[in-house]
Structures are given as C-alpha cells and as structure tokens.
PDB file of C-alpha atoms in Angstrom:
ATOM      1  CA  UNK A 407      92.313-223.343 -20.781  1.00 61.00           C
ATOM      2  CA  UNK A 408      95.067-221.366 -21.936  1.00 63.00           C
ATOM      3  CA  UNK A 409      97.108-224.933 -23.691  1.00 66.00           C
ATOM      4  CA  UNK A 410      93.876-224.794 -25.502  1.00 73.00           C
ATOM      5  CA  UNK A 411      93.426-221.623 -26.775  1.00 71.00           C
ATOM      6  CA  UNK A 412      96.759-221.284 -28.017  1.00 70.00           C
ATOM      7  CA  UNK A 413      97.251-225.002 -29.522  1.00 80.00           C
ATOM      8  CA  UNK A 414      98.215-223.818 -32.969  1.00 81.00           C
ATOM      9  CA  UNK A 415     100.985-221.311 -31.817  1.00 75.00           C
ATOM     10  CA  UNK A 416     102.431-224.132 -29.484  1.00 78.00           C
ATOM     11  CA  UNK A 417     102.028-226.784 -31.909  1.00 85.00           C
ATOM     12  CA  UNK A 418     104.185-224.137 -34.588  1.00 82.00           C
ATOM     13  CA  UNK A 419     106.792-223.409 -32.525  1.00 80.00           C
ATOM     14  CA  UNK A 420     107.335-226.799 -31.362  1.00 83.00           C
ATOM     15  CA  UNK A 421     107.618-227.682 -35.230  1.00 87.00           C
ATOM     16  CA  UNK A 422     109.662-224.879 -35.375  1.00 82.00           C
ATOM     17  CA  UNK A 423     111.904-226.036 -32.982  1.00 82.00           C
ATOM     18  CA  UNK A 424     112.176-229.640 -34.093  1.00 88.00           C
ATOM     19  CA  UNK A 425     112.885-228.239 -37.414  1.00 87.00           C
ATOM     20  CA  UNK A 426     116.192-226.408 -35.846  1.00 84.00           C
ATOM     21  CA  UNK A 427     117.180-229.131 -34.282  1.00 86.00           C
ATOM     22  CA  UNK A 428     117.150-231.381 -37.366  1.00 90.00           C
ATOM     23  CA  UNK A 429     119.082-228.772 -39.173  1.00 87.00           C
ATOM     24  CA  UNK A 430     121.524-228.507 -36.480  1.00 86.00           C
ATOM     25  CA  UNK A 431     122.033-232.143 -36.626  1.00 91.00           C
ATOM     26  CA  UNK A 432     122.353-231.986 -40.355  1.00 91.00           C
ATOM     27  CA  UNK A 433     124.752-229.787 -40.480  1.00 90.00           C
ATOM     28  CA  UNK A 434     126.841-231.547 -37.847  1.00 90.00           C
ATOM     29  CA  UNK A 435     126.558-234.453 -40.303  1.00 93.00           C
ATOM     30  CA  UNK A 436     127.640-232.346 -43.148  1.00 92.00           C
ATOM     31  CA  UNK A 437     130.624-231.065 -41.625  1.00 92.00           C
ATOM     32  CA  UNK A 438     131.629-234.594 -41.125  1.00 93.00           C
ATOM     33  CA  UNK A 439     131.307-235.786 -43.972  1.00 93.00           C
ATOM     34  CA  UNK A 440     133.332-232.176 -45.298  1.00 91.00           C
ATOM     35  CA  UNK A 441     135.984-233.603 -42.858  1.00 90.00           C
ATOM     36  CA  UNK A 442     136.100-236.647 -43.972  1.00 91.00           C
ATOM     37  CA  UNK A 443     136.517-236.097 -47.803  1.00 91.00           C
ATOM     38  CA  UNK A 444     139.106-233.339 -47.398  1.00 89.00           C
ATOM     39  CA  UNK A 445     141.290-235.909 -45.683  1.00 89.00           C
ATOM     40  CA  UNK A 446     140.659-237.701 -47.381  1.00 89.00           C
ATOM     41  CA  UNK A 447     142.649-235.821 -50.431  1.00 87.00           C
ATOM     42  CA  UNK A 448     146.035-235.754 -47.589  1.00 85.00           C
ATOM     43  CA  UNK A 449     146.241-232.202 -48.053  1.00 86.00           C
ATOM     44  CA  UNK A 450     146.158-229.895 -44.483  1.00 85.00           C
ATOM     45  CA  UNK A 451     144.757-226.340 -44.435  1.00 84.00           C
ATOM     46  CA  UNK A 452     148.600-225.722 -43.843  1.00 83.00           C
ATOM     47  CA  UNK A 453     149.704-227.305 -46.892  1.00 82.00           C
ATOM     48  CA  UNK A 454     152.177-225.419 -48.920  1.00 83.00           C
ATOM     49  CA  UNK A 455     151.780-227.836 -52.291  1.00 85.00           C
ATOM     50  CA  UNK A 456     150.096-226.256 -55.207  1.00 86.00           C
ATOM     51  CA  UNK A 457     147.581-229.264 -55.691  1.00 86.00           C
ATOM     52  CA  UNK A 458     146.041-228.696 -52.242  1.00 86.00           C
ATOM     53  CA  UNK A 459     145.264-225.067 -52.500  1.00 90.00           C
ATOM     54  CA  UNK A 460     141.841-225.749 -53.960  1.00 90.00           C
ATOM     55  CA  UNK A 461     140.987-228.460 -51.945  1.00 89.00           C
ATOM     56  CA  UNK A 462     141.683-226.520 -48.823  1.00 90.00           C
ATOM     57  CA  UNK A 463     140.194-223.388 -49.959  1.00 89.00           C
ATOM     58  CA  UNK A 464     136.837-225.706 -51.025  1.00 90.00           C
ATOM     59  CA  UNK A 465     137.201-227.164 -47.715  1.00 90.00           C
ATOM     60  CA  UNK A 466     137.243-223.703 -45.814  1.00 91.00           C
ATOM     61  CA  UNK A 467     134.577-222.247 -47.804  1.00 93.00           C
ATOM     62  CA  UNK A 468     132.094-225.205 -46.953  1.00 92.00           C
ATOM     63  CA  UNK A 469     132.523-225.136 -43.418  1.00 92.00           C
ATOM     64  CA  UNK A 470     132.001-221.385 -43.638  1.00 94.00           C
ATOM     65  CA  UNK A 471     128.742-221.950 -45.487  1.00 92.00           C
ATOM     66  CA  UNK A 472     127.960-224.300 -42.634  1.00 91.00           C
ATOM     67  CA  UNK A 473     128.868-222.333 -40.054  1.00 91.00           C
ATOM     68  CA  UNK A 474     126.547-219.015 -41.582  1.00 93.00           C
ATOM     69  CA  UNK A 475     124.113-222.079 -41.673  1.00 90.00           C
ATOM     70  CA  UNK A 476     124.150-222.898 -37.994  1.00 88.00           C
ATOM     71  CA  UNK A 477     124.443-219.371 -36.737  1.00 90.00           C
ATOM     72  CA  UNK A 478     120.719-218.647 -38.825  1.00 88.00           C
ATOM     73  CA  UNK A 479     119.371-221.528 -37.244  1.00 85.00           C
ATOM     74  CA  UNK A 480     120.848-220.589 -33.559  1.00 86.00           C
ATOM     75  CA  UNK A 481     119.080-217.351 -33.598  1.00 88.00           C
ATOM     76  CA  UNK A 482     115.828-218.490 -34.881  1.00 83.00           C
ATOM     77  CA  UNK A 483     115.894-220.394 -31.625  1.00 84.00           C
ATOM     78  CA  UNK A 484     116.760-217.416 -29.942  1.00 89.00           C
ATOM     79  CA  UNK A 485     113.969-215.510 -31.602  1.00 87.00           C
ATOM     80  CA  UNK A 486     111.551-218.490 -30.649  1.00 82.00           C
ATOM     81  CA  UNK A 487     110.545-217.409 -27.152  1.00 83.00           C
ATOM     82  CA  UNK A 488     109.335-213.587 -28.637  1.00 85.00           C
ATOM     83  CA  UNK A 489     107.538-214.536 -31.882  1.00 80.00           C
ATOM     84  CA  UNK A 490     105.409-217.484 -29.131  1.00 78.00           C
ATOM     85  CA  UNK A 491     104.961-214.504 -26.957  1.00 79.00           C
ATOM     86  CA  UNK A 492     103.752-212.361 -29.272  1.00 79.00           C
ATOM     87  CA  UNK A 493     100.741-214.279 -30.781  1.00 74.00           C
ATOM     88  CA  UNK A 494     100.288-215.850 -27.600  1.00 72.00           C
ATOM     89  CA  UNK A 495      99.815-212.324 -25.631  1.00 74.00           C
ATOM     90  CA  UNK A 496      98.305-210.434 -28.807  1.00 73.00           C
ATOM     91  CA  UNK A 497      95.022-212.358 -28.424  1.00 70.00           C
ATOM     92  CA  UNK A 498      95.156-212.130 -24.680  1.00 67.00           C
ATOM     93  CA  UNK A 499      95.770-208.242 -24.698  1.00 72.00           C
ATOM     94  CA  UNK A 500      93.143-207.953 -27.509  1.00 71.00           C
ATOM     95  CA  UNK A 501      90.069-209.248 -25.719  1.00 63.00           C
ATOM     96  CA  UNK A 502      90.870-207.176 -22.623  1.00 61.00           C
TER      97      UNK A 502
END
C-alpha cells in the first residue's frame, strides 16, 4: 500500500537517479575524449615549450570543469535518500 501511495516520489527519484548516472557516464566520456585530443597535440602538462602552454592550460581547465561537474552530480545522489524521505514521511506524518 505504501509503493502505491508514494508512486510519484519513487518514480522521481528513480528518474532522478538515472539522470545522475547518465551524467556521470557522460562526463566519463567527455574526459576521454579531453584526453584524447590533448594528446593528441604531443604536448604534456609538463611541457616546457611555449606552443603547449595553452593547450595544457585548456586541457586542465576542462577536466576541472568536469570534475566541479561530477562532484554536483555525486552529491545530488547523496542528497537523494533525504529529499525521498522527506515527501515520503511528510504525507505520512501529516495524516497522523
């Protein structure tokens, strides 16, 4: 009776979840791909060459964006279990 009271809440955060997961995945692809085309140049983040400064510093600042990116979407799962249990319980708590 309970799964079908609270259908809608379940049914978000399971969308909810889903929808971290696919971002998690997405930016695992992203950084990949990152990867790939700054080697793609043969500079290193180590590099000492003038040409590869930008490159490397591009390089750094997208995996920082990615990494800001990943850290959101790691503590919206984190968050997950409290906003369920809040409208979950509020109802619950409300017709007592």
């Amino acid at each position: 009776m309970l799964l079908r009271v609270h259908r809608r809440t379940l049914w978000g955060a399971g969308a909810v979840a889903a929808a971290a997961v696919v971002g998690m995945i997405a930016v695992a692809l992203l950084a990949d791909r990152f990867t790939t085309d700054f080697a793609g140049t043969g500079c290193g983040l180590d590099s000492s060459v003038q040409t590869c400064f930008q490159p490397s510093r591009d390089y750094s600042d997208q995996m920082l964006d990615l990494g800001r990116l990943l850290t959101y979407m790691g503590l919206a799962l984190i968050a997950l279990p409290a906003v369920i249990g809040a409208f979950v319980a509020g109802p619950m708590v409300a017709r007592e």
